[in-house]
PDB file of C-alpha atoms in Angstrom:
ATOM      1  CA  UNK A   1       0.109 -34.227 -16.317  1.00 54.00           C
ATOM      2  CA  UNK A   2      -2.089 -31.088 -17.322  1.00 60.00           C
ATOM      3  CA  UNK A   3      -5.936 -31.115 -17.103  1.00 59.00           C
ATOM      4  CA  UNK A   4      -6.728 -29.225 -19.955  1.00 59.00           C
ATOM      5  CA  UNK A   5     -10.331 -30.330 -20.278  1.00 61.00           C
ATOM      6  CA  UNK A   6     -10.261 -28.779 -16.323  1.00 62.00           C
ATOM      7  CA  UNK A   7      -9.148 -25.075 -18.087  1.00 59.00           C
ATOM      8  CA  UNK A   8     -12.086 -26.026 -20.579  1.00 62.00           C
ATOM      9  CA  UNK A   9     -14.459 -26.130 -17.896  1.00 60.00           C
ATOM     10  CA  UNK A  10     -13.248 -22.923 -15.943  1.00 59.00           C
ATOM     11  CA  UNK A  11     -13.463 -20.912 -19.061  1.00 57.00           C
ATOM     12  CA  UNK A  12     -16.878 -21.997 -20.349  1.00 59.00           C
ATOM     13  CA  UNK A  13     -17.841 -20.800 -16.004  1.00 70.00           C
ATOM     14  CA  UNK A  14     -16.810 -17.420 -17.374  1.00 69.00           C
ATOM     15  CA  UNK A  15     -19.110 -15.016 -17.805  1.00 74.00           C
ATOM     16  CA  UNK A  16     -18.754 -11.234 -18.978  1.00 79.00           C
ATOM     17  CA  UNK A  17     -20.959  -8.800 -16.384  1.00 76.00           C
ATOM     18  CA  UNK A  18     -23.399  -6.813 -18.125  1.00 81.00           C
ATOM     19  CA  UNK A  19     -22.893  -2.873 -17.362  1.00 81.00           C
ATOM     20  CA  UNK A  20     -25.596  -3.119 -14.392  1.00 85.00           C
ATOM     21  CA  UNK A  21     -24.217  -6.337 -13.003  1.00 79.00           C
ATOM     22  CA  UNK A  22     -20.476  -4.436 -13.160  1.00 75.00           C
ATOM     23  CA  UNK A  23     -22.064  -1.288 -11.443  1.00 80.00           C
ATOM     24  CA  UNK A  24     -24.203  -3.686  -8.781  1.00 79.00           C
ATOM     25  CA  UNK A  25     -20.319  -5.487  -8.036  1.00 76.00           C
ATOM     26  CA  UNK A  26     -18.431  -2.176  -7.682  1.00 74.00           C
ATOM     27  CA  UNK A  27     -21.371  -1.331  -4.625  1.00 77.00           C
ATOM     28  CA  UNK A  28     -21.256  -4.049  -3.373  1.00 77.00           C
ATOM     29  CA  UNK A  29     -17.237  -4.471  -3.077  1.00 73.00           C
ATOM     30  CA  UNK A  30     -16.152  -0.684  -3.223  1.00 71.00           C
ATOM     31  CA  UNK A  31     -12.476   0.035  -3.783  1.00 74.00           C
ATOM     32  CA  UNK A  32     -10.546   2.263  -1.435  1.00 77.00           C
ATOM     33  CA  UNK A  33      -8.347   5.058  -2.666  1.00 79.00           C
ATOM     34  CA  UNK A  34      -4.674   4.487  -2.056  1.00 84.00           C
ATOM     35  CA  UNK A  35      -4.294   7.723  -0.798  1.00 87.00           C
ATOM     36  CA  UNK A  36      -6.427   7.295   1.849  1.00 87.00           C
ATOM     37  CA  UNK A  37      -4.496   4.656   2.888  1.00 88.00           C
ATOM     38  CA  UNK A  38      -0.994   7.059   2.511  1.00 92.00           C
ATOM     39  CA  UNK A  39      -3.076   9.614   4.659  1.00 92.00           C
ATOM     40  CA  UNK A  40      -3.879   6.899   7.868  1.00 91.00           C
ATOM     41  CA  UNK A  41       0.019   5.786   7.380  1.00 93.00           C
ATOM     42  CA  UNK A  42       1.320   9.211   8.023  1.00 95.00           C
ATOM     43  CA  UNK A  43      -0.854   9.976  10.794  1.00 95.00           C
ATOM     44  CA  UNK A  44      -0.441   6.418  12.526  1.00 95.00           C
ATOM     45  CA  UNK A  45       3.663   7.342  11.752  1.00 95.00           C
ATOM     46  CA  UNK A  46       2.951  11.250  13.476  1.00 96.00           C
ATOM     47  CA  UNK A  47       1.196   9.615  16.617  1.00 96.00           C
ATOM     48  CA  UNK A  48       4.042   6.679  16.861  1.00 96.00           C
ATOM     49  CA  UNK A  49       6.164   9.753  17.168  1.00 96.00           C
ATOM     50  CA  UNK A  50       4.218  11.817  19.543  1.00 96.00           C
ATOM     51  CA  UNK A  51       4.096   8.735  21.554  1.00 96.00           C
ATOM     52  CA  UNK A  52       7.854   7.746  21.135  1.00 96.00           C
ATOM     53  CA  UNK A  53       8.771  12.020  22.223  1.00 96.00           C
ATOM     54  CA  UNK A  54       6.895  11.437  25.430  1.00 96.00           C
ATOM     55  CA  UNK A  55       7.939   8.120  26.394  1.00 95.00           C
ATOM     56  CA  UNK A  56      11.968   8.482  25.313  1.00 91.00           C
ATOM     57  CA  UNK A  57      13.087  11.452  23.967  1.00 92.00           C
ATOM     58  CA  UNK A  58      13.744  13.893  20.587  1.00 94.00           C
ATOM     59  CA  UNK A  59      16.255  11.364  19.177  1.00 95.00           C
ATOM     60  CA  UNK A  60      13.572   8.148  19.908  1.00 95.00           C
ATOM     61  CA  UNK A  61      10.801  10.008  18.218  1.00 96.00           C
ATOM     62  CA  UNK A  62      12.696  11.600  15.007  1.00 96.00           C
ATOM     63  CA  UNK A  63      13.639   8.065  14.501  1.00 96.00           C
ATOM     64  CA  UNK A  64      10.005   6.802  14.329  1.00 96.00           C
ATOM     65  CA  UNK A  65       9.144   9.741  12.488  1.00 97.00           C
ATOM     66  CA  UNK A  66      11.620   8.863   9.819  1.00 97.00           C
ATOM     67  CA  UNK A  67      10.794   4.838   9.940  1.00 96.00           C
ATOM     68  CA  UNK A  68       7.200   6.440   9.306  1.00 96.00           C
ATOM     69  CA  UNK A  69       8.521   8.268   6.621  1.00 97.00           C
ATOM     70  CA  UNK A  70      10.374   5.621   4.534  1.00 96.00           C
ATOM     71  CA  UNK A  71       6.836   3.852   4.090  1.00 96.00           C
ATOM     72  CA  UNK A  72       5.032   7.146   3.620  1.00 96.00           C
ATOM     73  CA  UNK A  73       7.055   8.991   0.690  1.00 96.00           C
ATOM     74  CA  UNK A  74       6.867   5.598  -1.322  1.00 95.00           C
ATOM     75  CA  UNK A  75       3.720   4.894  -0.757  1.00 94.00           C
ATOM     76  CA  UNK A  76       2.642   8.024  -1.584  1.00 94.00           C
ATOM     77  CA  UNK A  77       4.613   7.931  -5.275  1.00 92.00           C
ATOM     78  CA  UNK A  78       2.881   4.430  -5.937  1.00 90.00           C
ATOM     79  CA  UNK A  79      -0.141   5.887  -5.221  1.00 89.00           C
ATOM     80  CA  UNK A  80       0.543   8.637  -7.286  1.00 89.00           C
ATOM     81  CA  UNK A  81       1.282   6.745 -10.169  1.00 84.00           C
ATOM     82  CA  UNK A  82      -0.908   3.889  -9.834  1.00 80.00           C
ATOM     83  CA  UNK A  83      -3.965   7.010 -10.127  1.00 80.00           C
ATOM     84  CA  UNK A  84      -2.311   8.275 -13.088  1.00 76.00           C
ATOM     85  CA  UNK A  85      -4.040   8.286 -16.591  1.00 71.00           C
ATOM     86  CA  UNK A  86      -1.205   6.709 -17.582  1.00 66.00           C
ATOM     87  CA  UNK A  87      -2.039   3.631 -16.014  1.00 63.00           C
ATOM     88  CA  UNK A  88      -5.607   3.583 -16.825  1.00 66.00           C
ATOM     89  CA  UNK A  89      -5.368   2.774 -20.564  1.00 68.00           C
ATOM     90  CA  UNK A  90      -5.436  -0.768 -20.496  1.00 72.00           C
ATOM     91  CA  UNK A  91      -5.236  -3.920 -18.204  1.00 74.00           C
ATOM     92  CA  UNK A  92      -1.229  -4.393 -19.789  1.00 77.00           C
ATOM     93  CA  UNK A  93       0.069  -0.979 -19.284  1.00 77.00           C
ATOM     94  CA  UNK A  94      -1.804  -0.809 -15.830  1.00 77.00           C
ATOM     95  CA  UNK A  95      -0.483  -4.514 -14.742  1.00 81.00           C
ATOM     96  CA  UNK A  96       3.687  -3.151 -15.816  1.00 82.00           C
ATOM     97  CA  UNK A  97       3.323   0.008 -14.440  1.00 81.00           C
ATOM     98  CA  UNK A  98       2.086  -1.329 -11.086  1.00 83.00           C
ATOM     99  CA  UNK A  99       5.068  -3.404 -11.301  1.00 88.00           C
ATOM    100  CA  UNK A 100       7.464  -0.800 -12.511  1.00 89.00           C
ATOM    101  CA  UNK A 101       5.982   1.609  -9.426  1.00 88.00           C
ATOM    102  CA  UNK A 102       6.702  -0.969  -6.826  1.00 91.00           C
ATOM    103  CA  UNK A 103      10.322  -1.509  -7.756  1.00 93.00           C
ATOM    104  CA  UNK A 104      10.157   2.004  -7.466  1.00 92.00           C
ATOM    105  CA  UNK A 105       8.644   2.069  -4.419  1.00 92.00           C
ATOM    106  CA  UNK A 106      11.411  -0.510  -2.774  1.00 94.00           C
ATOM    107  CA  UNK A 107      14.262   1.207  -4.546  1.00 95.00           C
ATOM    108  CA  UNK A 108      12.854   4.664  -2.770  1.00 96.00           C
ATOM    109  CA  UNK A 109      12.566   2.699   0.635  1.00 95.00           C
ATOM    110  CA  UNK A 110      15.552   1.006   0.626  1.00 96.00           C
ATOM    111  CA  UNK A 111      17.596   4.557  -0.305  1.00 97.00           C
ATOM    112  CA  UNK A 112      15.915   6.322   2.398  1.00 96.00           C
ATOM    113  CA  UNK A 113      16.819   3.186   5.337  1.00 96.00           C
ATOM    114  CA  UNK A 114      19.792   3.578   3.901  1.00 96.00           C
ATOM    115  CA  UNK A 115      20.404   7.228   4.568  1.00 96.00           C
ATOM    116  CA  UNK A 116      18.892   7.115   7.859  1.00 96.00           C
ATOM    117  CA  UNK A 117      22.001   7.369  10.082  1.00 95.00           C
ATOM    118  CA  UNK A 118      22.879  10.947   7.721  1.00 95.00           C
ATOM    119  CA  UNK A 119      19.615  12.595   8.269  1.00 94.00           C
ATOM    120  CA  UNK A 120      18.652  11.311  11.538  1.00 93.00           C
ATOM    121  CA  UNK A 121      21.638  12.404  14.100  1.00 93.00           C
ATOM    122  CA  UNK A 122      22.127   8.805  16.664  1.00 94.00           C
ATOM    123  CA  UNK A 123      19.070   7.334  15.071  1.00 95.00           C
ATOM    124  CA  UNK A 124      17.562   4.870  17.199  1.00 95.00           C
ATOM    125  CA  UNK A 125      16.790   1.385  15.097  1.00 96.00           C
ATOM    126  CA  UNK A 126      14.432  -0.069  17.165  1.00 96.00           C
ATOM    127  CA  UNK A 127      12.028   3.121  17.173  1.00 96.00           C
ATOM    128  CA  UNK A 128      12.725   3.729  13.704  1.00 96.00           C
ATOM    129  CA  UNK A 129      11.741   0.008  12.477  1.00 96.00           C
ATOM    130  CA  UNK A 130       9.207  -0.550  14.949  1.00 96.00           C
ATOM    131  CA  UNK A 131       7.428   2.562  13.077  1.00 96.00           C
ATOM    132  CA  UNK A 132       8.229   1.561   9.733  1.00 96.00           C
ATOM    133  CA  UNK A 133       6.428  -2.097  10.676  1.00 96.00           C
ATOM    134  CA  UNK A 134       3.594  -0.968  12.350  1.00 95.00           C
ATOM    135  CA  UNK A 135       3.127   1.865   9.028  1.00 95.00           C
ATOM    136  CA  UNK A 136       3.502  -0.734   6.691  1.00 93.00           C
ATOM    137  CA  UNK A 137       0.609  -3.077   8.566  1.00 92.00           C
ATOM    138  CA  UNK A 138      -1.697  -0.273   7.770  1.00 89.00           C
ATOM    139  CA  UNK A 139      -2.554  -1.802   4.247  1.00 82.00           C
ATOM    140  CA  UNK A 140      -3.677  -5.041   6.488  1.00 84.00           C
ATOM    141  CA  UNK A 141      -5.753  -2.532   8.946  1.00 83.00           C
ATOM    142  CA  UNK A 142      -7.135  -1.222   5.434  1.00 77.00           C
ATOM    143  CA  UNK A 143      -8.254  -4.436   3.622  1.00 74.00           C
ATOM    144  CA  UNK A 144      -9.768  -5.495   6.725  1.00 76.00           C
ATOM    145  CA  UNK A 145     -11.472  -2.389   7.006  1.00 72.00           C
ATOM    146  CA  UNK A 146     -12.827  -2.513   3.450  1.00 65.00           C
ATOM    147  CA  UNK A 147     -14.111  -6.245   4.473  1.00 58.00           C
ATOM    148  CA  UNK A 148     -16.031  -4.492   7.292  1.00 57.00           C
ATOM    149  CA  UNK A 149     -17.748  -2.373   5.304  1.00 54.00           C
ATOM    150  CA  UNK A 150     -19.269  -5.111   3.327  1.00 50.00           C
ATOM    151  CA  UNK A 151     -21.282  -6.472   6.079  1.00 47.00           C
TER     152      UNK A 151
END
């Protein structure tokens, strides 16, 4: 039923990176900040807005700017705390308080959908989760564009 003598041979493929080997990886498959990735979300979310303003109205575009918003704000706390020294110490503490930041992050997302129709006067679904999606695709747009930079 389990291949152990398969786990055998996986962990005798394992092999520790020397400093220069770790340094050589980390150029060759560079990491990219999560704020940056907060920073193109918000601005993608401001130009879905500008473009919802001139196409349909205030109401249409305070809508997407507020769908934008309920990916920004979390993001940017998970971000926050994911750069933290906090989670830094050691591969356990950083693995639960990744976790512990994205329940935090949905909790914070889910609150703001769910005060959408006090803050934004007539809110207009459509625009509001069409932005949210199309913010929330930006961490696609980013791993693809960290893929591009390999080559």
């Amino acid at each position: 039923m389990w291949d152990d003598d398969e786990d055998e041979r996986s962990a005798a493929k394992f092999k520790s990176l020397s400093r220069e080997e770790a340094q050589a990886l980390r150029e060759r498959e560079p990491s990219i900040s999560p704020w940056r990735v907060v920073v193109v979300q918000a601005l993608v979310g401001v130009m879905l807005a500008v473009l919802a303003w001139w196409l349909a109205g205030r109401v249409v575009a305070l809508s997407a700017l507020y769908g934008s918003f309920c990916v920004v704000l979390p993001g940017a706390l998970m971000a926050r705390g994911l750069t933290s020294q906090f989670s830094r110490l050691n591969a356990g503490v950083a693995a639960v308080s990744f976790m512990m930041w994205e329940f935090g992050k949905i909790g914070v997302s889910v609150f703001l959908l769910v005060l959408a129709p006090k803050i934004v006067h007539g809110v207009n679904w459509l625009a509001l989760l069409l932005a949210l999606i199309v913010c929330i695709k930006i961490y696609w747009v980013a791993l693809l564009w960290r893929g591009s930079k390999k080559r």
